[in-house]
CSV table of C-alpha atoms in Angstrom, one decimal:
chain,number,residue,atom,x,y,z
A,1,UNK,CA,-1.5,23.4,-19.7
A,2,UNK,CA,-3.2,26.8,-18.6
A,3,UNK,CA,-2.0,29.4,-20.8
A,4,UNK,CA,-3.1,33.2,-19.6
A,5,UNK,CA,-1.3,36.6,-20.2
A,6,UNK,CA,1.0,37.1,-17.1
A,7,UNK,CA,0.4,40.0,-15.2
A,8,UNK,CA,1.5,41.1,-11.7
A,9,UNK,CA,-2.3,40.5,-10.1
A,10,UNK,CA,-2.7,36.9,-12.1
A,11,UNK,CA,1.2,36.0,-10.5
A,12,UNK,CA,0.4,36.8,-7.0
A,13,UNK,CA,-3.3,35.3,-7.1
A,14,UNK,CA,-1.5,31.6,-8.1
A,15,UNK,CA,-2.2,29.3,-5.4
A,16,UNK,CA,0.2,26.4,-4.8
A,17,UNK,CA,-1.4,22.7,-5.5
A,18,UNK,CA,0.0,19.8,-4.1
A,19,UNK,CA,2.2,19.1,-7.0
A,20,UNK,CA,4.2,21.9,-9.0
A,21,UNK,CA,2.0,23.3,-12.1
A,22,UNK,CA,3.0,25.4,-14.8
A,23,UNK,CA,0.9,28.6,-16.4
A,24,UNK,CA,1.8,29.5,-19.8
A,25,UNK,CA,2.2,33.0,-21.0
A,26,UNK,CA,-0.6,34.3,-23.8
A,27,UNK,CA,2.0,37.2,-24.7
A,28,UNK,CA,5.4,35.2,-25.5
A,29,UNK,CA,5.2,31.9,-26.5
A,30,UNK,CA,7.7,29.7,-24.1
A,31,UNK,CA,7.7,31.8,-21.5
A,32,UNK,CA,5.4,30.8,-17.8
A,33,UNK,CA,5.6,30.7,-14.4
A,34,UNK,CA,6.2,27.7,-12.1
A,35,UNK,CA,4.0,27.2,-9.2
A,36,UNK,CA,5.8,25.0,-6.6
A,37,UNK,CA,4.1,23.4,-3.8
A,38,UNK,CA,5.8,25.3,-1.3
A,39,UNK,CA,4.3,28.4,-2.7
A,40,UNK,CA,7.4,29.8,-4.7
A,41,UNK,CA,7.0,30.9,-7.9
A,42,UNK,CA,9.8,31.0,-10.7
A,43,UNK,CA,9.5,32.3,-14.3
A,44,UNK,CA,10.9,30.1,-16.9
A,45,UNK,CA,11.2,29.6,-20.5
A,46,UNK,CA,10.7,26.0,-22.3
A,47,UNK,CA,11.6,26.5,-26.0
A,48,UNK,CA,13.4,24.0,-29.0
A,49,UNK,CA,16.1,24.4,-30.9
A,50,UNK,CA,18.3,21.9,-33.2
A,51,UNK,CA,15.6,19.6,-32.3
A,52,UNK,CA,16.6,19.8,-28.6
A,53,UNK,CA,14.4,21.0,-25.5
A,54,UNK,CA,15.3,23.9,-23.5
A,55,UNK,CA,13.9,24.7,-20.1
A,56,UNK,CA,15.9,27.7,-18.3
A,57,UNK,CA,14.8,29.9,-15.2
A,58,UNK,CA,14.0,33.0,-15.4
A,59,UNK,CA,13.8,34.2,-12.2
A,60,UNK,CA,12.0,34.1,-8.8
A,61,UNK,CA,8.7,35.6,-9.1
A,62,UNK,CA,9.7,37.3,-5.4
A,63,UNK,CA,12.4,39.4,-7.1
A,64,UNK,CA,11.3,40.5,-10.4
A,65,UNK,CA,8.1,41.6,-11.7
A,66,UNK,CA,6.3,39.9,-14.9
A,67,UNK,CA,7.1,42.6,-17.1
A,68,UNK,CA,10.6,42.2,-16.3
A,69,UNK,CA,10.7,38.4,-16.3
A,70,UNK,CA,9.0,38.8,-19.6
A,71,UNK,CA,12.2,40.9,-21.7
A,72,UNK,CA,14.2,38.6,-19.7
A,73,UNK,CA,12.7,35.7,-21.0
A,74,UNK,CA,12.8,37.3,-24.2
A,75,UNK,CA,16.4,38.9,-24.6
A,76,UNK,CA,17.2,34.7,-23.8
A,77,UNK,CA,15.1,33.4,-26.3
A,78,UNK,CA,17.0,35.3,-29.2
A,79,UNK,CA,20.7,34.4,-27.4
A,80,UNK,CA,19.3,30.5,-28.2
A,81,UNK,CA,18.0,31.2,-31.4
A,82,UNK,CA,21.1,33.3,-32.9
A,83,UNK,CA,23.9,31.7,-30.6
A,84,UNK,CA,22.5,28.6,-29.4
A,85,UNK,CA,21.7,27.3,-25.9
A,86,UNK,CA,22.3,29.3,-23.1
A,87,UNK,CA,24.5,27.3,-20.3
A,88,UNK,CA,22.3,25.8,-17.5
A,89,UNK,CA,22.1,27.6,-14.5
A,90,UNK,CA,23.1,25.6,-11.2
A,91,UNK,CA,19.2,26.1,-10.2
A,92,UNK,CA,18.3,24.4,-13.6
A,93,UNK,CA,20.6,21.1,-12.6
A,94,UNK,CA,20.1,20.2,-9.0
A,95,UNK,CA,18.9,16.8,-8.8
A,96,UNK,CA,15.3,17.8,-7.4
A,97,UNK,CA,14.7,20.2,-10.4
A,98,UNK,CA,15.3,17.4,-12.9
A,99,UNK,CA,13.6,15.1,-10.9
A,100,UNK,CA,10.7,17.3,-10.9
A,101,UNK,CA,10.9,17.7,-14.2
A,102,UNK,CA,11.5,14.3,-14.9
A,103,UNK,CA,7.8,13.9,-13.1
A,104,UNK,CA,6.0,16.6,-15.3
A,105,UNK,CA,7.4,14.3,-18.4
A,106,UNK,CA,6.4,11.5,-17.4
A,107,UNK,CA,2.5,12.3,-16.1
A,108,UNK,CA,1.7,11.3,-20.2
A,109,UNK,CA,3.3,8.0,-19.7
A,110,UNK,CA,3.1,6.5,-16.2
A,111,UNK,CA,-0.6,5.1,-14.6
A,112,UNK,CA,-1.8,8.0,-12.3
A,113,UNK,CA,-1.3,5.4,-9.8
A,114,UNK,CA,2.4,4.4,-10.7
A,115,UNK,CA,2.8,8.3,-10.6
A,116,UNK,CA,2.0,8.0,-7.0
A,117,UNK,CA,4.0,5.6,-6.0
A,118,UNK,CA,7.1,6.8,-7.7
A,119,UNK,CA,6.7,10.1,-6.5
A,120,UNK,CA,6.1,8.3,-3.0
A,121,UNK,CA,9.9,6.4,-3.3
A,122,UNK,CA,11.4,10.1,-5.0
A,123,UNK,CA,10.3,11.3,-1.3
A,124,UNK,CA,11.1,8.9,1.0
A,125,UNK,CA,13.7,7.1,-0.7
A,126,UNK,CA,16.1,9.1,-3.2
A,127,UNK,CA,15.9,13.1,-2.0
A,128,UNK,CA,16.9,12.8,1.1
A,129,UNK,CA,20.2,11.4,0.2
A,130,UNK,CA,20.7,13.7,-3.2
A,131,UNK,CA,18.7,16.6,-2.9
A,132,UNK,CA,20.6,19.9,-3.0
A,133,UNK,CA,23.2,17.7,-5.4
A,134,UNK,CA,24.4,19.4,-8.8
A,135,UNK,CA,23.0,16.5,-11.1
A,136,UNK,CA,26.0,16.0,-12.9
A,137,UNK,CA,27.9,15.5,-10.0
A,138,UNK,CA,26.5,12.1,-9.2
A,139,UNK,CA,29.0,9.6,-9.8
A,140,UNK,CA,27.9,6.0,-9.7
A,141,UNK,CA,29.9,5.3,-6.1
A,142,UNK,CA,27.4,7.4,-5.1
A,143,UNK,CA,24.5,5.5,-6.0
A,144,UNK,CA,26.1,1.8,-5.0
A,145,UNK,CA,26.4,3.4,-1.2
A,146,UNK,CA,22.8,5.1,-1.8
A,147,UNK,CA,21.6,1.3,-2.5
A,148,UNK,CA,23.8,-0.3,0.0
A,149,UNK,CA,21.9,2.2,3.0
A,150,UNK,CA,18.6,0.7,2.0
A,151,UNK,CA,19.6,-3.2,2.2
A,152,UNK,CA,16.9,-2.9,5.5
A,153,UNK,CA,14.2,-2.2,3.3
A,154,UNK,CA,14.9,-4.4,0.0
A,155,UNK,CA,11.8,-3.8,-1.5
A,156,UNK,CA,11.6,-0.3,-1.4
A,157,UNK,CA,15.7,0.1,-2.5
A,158,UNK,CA,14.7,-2.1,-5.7
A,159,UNK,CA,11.7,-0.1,-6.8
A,160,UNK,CA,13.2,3.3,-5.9
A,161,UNK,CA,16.4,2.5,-8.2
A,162,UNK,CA,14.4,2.3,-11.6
A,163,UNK,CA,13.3,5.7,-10.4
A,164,UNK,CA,16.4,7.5,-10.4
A,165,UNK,CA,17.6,5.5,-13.3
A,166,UNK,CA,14.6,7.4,-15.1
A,167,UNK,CA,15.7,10.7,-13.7
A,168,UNK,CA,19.2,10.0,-14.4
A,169,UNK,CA,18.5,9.3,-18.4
A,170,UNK,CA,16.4,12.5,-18.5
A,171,UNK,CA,19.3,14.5,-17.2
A,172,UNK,CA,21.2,13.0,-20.3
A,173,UNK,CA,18.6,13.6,-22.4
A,174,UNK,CA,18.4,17.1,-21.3
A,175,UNK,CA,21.9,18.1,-22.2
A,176,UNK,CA,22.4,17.8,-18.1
A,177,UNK,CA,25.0,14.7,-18.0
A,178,UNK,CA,27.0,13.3,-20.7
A,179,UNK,CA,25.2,10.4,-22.9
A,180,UNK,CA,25.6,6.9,-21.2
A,181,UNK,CA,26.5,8.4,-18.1
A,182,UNK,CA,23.1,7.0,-16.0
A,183,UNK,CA,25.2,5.5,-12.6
A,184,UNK,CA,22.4,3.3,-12.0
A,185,UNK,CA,23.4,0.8,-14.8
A,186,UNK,CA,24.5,-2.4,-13.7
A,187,UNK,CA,23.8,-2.4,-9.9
A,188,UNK,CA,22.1,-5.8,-8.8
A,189,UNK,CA,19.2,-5.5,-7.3
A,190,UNK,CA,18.4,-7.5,-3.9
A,191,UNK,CA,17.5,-11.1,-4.3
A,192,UNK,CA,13.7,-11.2,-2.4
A,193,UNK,CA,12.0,-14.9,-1.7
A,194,UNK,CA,9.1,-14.8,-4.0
A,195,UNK,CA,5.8,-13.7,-2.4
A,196,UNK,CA,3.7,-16.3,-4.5
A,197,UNK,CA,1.2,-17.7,-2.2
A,198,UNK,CA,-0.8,-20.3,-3.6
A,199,UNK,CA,-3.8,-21.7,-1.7
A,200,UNK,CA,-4.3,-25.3,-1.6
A,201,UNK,CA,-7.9,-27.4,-2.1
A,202,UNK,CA,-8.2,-27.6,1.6
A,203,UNK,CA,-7.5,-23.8,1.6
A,204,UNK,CA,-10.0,-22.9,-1.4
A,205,UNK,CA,-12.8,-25.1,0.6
A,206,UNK,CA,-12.0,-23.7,3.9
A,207,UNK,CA,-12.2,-20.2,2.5
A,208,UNK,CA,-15.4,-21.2,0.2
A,209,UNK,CA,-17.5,-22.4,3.6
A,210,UNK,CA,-16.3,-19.1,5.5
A,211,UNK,CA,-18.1,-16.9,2.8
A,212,UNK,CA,-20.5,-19.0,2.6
A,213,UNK,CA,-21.1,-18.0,6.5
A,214,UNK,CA,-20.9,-14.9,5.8
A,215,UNK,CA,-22.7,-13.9,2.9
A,216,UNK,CA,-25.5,-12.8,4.9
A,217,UNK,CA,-24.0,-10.4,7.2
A,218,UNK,CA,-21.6,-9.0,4.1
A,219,UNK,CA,-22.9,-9.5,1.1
A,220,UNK,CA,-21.4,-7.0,-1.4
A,221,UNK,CA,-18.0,-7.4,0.3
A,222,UNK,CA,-18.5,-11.8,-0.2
A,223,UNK,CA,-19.3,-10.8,-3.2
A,224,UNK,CA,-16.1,-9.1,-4.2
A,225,UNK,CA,-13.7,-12.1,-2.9
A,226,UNK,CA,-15.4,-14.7,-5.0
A,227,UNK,CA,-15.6,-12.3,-7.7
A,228,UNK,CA,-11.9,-12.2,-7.2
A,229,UNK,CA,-11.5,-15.8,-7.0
A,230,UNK,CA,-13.8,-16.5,-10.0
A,231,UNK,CA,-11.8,-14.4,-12.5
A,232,UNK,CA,-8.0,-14.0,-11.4
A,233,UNK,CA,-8.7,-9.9,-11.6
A,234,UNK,CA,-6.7,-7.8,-9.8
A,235,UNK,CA,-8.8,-5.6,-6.7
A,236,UNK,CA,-8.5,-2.6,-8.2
A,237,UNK,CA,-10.3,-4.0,-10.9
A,238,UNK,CA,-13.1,-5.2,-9.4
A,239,UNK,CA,-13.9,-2.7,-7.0
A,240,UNK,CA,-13.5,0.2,-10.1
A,241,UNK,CA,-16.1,-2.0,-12.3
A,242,UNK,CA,-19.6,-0.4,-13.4
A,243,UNK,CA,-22.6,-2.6,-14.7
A,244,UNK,CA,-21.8,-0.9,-18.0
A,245,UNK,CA,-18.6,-3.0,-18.3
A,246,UNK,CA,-20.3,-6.6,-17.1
A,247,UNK,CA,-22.6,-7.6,-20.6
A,248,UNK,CA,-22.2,-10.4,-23.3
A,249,UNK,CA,-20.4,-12.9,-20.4
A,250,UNK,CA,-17.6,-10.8,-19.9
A,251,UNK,CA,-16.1,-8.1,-18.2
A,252,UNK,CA,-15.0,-5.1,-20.3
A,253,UNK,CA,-12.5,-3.2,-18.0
A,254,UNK,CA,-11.7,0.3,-19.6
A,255,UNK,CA,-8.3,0.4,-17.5
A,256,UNK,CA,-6.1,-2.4,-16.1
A,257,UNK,CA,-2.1,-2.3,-15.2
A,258,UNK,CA,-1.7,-3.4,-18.5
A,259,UNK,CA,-4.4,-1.4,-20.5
A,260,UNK,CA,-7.9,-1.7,-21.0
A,261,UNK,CA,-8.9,-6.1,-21.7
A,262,UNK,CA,-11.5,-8.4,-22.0
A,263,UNK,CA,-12.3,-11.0,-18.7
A,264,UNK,CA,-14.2,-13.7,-19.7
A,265,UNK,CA,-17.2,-15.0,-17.3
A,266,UNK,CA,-17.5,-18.8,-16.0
A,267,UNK,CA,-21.5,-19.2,-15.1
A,268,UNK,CA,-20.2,-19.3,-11.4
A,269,UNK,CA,-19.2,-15.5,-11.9
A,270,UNK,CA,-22.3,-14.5,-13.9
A,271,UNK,CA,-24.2,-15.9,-10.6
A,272,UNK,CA,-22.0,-13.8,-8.6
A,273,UNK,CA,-23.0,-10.4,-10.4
A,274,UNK,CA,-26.7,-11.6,-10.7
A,275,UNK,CA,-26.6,-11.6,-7.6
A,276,UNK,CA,-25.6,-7.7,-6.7
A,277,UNK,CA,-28.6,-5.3,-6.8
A,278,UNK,CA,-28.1,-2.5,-9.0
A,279,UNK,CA,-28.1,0.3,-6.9
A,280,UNK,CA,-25.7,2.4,-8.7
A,281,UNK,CA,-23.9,2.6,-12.0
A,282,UNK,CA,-21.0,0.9,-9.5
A,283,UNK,CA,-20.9,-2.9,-8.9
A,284,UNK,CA,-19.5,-2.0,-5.8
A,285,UNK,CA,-20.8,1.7,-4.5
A,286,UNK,CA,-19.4,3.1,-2.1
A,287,UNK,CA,-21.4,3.9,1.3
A,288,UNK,CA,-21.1,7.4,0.8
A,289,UNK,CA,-20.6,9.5,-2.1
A,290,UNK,CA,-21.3,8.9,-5.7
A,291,UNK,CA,-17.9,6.7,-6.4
A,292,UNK,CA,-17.0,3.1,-5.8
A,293,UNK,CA,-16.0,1.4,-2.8
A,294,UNK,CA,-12.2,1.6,-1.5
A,295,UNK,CA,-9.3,-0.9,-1.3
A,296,UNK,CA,-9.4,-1.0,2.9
A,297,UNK,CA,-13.2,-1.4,2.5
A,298,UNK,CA,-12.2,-4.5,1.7
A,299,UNK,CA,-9.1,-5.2,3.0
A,300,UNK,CA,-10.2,-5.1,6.5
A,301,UNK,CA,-13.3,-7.4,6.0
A,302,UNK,CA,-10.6,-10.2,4.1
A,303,UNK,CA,-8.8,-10.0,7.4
A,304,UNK,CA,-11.3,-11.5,9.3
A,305,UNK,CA,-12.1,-13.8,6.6
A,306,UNK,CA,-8.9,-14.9,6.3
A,307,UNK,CA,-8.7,-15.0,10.3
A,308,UNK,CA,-11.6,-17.2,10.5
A,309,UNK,CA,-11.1,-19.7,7.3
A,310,UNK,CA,-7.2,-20.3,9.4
A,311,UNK,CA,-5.2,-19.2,6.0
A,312,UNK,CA,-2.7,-17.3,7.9
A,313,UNK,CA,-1.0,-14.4,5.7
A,314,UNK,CA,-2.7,-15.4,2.2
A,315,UNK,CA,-3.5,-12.0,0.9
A,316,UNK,CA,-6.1,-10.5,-1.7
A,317,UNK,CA,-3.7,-10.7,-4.6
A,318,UNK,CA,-3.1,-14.5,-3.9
A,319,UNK,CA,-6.4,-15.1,-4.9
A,320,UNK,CA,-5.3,-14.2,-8.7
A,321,UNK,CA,-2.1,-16.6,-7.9
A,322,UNK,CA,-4.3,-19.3,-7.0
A,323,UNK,CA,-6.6,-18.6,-10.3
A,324,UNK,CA,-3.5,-19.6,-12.4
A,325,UNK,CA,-1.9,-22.1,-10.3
A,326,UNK,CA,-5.7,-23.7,-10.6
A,327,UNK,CA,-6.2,-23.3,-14.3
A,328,UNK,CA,-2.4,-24.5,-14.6
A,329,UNK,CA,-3.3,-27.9,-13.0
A,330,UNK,CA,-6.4,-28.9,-14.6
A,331,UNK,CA,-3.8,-28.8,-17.9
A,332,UNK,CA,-4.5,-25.2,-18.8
A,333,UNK,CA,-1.7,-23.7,-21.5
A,334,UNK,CA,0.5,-21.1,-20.0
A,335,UNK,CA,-0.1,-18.8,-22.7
A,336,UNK,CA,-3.8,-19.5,-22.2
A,337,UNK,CA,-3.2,-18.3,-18.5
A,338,UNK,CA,-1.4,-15.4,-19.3
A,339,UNK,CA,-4.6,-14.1,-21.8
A,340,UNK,CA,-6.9,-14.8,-18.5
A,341,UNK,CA,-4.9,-12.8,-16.7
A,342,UNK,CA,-4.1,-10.1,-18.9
A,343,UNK,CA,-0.3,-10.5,-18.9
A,344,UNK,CA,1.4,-8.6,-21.8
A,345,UNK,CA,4.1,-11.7,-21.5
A,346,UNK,CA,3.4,-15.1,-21.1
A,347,UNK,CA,7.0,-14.8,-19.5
A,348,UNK,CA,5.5,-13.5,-16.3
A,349,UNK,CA,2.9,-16.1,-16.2
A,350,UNK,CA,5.7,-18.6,-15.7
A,351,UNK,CA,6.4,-17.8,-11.5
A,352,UNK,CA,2.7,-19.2,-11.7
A,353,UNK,CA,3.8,-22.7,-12.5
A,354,UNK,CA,5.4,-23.9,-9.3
A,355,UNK,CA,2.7,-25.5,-7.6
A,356,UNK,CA,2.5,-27.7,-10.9
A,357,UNK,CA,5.8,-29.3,-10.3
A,358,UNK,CA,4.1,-31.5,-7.5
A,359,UNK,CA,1.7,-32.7,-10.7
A,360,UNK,CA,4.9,-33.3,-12.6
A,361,UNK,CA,6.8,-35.4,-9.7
A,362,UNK,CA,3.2,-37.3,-9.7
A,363,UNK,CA,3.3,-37.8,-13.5
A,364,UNK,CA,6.9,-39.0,-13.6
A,365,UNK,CA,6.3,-41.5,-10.5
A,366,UNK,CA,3.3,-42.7,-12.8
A,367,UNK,CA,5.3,-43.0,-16.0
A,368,UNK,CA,8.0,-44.6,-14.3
A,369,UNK,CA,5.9,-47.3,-12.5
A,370,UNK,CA,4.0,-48.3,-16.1
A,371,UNK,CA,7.2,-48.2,-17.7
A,372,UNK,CA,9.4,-50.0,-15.2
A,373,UNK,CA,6.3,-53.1,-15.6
């Protein structure tokens, strides 16, 4: 976090980012100013005491000066010390001031890509139906109706709700609501039709001829699909890889959804990646620019793939179904699955194992008839 001593000049020369930053005072410890994204400016003060956090406003930037906000800051910081915390103010507890700070906390924890999409359901989904709202006031009636209005989009409604439920056991934790409060607990969440897609033999040949064709007009981008096919990895994993992660028969990936993990190499991969010139310290370069190539780079050349091998709707990320589904039937452990994958859980592996219960009807039918004489 920038730390700098506060001065008129330095306050007025802040420029807002597209998320809310905070700059630290070099004069009195706890004490900064808030850069919004709308350009507004509030002085605060972030301090402990009893073991508990404290983060109060000062005051708007636009109304006091820093010298001011500064004996403010620090006539509060001895009420806390000699009297305890000072009472919240309203601007402290409205839901989008939790939730922002809610954000802040959790940039340590969450991916920078699950940061994205959160903060993309916080906008879309949850403030406009509680911004403006004292925190503390939401009851959970509230939140059923808030869930109810989104029954249209299930998908977003059952990701946004473990979103608020953070921000709501934040507010607890923040002395904001009352302990065990959080109105998100216990609300179902809407039953979907799983997504698994699983392609067949006929599919996996189809699609294997149809690359074939067009290797030469698309190399790199053939060479990405097979790559995905051949290991089970997720996109973003393939397209992020550098040559410095491909040695000793495996993949070394520094960063996956589930941390950084080993992917081991059949010799059909290996001949994959021999196959790639190395052109840049990316597997996959990008046309332009030093950094790797993007997702709808090759998203839009798997839709005419897909278009011309006749698979319908079968996205990228069914490709890593199909890996397990594969492995599954040619008598592959589940646990052994999960590894290849890089499942923390063998647990999630498990939605995997459906296109093995045709194998088991088989095996019973077999049983049955050597049995039965």
């Amino acid at each position: 976090m920038v730390s700098t001593t506060l001065t008129d000049a330095r306050v007025r020369a802040l420029k807002p980012r597209k998320s809310a930053r905070d700059i630290r005072d070099g004069k009195l410890k706890g004490f900064g100013v808030r850069v919004l994204p709308s350009g507004r400016k509030r002085f605060f003060l972030h301090c402990q005491h009893g073991g508990e956090r404290i983060w109060r406003i000062v005051g708007d930037a636009a109304e006091m000066d820093a010298n001011e906000a500064r004996a403010r800051a620090t006539a509060m910081l001895a009420v806390i010390r000699n009297e305890g915390p000072l009472p919240a103010s309203p601007e402290d507890t409205v839901f989008e001031a939790v939730a922002e700070a809610t954000f802040r906390r959790h940039e340590r924890i969450w991916k920078p890509r699950t940061l994205k999409v959160n903060r993309g359901y916080l906008r879309k989904q949850i403030l406009p139906r509680f911004a403006g709202r004292q925190i503390a006031e939401i009851a959970r009636q509230d939140v059923v109706h808030w869930f109810a209005s989104l029954r249209a989009t299930p998908v977003a409604a059952d990701r946004s709700m473990p979103v608020l439920s953070v921000i709501m056991r934040e507010a607890e934790r923040m002395g904001f609501r009352e302990e065990g409060s959080n109105p998100c607990r216990g609300i179902r969440r809407y039953r979907r039709k799983g997504r698994e897609r699983f392609l067949s033999d006929a599919e996996i040949r189809s699609l294997a001829a149809c690359l074939d064709a067009s290797e030469g007009a698309r190399p790199l981008g053939v060479a990405a699909i097979r790559l995905l096919m051949l290991t089970g990895c997720r996109k973003s994993e393939i397209l992020t890889l550098r040559w410095t992660d491909c040695r000793e028969g495996a993949l070394f990936l520094r960063d996956s959804k589930t941390g950084p993990r080993t992917v081991w190499l059949s010799c059909a991969a290996e001949r994959v990646l021999d196959g790639i010139a190395r052109t840049s310290p990316w597997v996959f370069p990008a046309a332009r620019g030093d950094g790797p190539r993007s997702a709808p780079w090759l998203d839009a050349l798997w839709f005419g793939v897909r278009e011309e091998a006749d698979l319908g709707d079968v996205r990228l990320h069914d490709l890593r179904h199909s890996y397990a589904s594969f492995g599954l039937r040619r008598g592959e452990s589940v646990t052994v699955i999960a590894r290849l994958l890089g499942h923390l859980s063998a647990t999630t592996t498990l939605k995997y194992t459906h296109p093995a219960d045709a194998m088991a009807a088989d095996a019973a039918a077999t049983v049955g008839a050597i049995l039965g004489g």
